[in-house]
Coordinates of C-alpha atoms in Angstrom, one line a residue:
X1 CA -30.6 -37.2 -32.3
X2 CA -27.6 -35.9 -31.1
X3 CA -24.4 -38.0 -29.7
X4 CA -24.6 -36.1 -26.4
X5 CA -28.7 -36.8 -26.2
X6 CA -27.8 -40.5 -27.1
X7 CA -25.0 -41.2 -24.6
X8 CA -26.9 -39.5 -21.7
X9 CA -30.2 -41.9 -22.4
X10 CA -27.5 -44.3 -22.4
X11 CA -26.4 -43.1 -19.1
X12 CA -29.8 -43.0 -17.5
X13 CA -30.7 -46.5 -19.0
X14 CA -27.7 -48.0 -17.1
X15 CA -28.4 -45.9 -13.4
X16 CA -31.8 -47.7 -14.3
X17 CA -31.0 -51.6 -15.0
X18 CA -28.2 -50.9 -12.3
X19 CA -31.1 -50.2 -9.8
X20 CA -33.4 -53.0 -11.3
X21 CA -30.2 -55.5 -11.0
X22 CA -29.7 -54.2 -7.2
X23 CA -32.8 -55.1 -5.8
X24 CA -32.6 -58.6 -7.4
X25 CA -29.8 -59.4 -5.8
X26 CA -31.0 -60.1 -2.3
X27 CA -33.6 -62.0 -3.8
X28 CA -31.1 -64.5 -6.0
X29 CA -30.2 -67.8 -5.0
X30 CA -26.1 -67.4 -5.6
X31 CA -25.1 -70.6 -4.8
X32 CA -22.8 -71.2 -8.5
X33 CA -19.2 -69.1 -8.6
X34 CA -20.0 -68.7 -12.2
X35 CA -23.4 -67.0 -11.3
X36 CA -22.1 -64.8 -8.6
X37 CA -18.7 -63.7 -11.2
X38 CA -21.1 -63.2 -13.6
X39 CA -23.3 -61.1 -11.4
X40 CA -20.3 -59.3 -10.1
X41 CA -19.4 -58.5 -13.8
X42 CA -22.9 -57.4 -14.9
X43 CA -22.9 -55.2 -11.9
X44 CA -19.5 -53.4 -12.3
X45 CA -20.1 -53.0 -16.2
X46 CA -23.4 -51.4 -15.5
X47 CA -22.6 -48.7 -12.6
X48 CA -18.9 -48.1 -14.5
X49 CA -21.0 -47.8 -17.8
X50 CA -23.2 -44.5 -16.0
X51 CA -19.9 -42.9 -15.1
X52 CA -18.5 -43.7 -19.0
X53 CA -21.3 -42.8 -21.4
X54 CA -21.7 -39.3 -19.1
X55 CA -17.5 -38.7 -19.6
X56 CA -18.2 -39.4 -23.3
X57 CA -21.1 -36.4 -23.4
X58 CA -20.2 -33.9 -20.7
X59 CA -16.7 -32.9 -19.6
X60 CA -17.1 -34.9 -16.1
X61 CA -14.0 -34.7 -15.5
X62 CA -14.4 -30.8 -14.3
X63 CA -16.1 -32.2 -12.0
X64 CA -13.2 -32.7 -9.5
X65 CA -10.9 -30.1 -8.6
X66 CA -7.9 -29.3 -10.7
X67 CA -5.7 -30.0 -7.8
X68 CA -7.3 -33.6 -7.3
X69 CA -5.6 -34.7 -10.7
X70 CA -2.0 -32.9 -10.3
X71 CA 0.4 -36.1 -9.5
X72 CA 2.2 -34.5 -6.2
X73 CA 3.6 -37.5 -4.9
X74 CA 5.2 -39.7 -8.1
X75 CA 8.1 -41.6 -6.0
X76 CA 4.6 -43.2 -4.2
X77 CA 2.6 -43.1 -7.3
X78 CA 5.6 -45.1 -9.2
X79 CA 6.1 -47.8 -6.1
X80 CA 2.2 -48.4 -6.1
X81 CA 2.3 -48.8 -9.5
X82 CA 5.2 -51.4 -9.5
X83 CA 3.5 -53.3 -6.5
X84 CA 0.4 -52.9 -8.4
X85 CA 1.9 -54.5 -11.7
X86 CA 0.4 -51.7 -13.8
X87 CA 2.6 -51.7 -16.4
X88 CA 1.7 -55.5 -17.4
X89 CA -2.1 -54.1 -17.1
X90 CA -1.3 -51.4 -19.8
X91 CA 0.6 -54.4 -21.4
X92 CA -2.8 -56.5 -21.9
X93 CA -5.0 -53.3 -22.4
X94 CA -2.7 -52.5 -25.6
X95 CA -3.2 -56.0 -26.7
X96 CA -6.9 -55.9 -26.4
X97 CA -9.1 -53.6 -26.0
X98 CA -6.5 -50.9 -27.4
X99 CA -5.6 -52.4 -29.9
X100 CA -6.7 -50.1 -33.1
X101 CA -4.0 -47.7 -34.1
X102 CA -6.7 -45.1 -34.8
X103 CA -8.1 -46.1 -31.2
X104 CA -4.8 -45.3 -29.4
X105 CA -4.7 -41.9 -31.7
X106 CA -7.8 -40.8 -30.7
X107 CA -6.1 -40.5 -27.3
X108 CA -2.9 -39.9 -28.4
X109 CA -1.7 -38.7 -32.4
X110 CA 2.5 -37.7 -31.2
X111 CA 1.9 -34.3 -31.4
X112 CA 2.6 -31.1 -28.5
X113 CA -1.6 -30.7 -29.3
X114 CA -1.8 -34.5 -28.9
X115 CA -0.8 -34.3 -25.3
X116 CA -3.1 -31.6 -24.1
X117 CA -5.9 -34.1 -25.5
X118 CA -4.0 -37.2 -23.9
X119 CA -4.0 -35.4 -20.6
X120 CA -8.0 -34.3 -21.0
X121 CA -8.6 -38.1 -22.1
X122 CA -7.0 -39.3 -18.9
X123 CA -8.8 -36.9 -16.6
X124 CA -12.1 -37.9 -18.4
X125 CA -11.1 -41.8 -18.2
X126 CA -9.9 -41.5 -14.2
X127 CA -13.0 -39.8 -13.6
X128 CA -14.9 -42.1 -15.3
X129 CA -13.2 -45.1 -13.1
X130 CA -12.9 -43.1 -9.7
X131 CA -16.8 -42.4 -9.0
X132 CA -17.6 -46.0 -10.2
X133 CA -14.4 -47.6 -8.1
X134 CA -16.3 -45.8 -4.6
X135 CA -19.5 -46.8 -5.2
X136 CA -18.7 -50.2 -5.7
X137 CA -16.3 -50.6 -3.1
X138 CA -19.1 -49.4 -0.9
X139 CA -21.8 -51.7 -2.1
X140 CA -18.9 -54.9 -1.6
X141 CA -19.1 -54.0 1.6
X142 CA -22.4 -53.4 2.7
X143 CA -23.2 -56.5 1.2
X144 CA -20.3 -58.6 2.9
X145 CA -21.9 -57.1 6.2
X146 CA -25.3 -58.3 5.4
X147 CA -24.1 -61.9 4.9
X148 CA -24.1 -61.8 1.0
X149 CA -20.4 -63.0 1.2
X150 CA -20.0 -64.4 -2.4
X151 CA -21.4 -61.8 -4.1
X152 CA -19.8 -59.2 -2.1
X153 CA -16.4 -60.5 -2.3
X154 CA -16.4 -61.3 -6.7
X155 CA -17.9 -57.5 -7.1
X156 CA -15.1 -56.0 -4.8
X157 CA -12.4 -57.9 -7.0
X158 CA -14.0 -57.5 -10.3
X159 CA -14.3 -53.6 -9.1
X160 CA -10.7 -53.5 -8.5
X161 CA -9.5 -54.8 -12.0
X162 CA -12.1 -53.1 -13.8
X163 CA -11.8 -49.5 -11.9
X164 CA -8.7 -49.5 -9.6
X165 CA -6.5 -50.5 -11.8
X166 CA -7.2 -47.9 -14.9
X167 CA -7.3 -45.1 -12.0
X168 CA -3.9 -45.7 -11.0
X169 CA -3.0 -45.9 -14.4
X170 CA -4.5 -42.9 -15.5
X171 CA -2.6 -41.2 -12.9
X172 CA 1.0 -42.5 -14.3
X173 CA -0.2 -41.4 -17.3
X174 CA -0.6 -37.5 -16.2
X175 CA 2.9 -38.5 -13.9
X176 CA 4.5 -38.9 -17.0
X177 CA 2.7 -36.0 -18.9
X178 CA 3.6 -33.6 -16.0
X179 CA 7.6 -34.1 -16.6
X180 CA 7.0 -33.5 -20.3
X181 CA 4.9 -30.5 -19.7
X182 CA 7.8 -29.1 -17.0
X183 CA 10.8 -29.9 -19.8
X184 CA 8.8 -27.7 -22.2
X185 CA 8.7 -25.3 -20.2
X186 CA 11.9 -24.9 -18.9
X187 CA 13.4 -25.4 -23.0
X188 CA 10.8 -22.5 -23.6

């Protein structure tokens, strides 16, 4: 089977267990923190997981308009950022999960080529986060307003580590690439 046949089962397999996991919900007794962070977690992996297997297949990220992903405001972008701590999250992401040389080179290889793919990879990864990052917000609070506090609460701030924070990050990434980009052009 192809990669692009496998990642879209993998896809539909997720918006599936994501719905199974969403009626259950109501029906859980989440009394335990444990449970309910753990719940929160399955939850956010699952409906982030749709968005990221279909980015790995399709170009999602031509999904959203080319102007959505231009950085017009990078003062605000950089202050958000700061308040935001972002630069220890890239910190921990480079010590964990992107650790592999050959991982970060995949995204990245130092080359003028290997910055059109960085910027693509970004697009794909914000995209990836963004969708996710609404839907989630949306379900924190529809279940905060029908009295499933706990659960509602733990998902929102899982939700913001797991899909805020690499949005905003993905935008200082194209921040950065966009003065690169205008000092080529202006040398050439």
């Amino acid at each position: 089977m192809s990669k692009k046949l496998l990642l879209s089962l993998a896809s539909l397999f997720l918006i599936w267990q994501s719905y199974k996991v969403l009626l259950l919900i109501p029906r859980l007794e989440l009394e335990s923190w444990g449970l309910v962070i753990f719940m929160a977690w399955v939850i956010s992996l699952f409906i982030t997981g749709i968005f990221a297997f279909s980015g790995f297949a399709w170009p999602t990220q031509n999904l959203m308009p080319e102007a959505y992903y231009r950085i017009y405001h990078p003062k605000r972008l950089k202050r958000i950022g700061k308040a935001m701590n972002i630069e220890f999250f890239r910190k921990m992401l480079l010590a964990t999960l992107w650790k592999s040389k050959e991982r970060q080179k995949e995204y990245f290889d130092g080359t003028k080529e290997g910055l059109a793919n960085l910027e693509v990879q970004s697009k794909k990864s914000e995209f990836g986060h963004l969708l996710p990052f609404v839907l989630i917000t949306i379900l924190s609070i529809y279940w905060l307003f029908t009295g499933l506090v706990k659960i509602g609460v733990a998902t929102f701030l899982i939700n913001i580590i797991g899909n805020l924070y690499p949005v905003i990050l993905q935008r200082n990434h194209r921040m950065r690439i966009q003065v690169l980009k205008r000092r080529a052009a202006s040398k050439g």
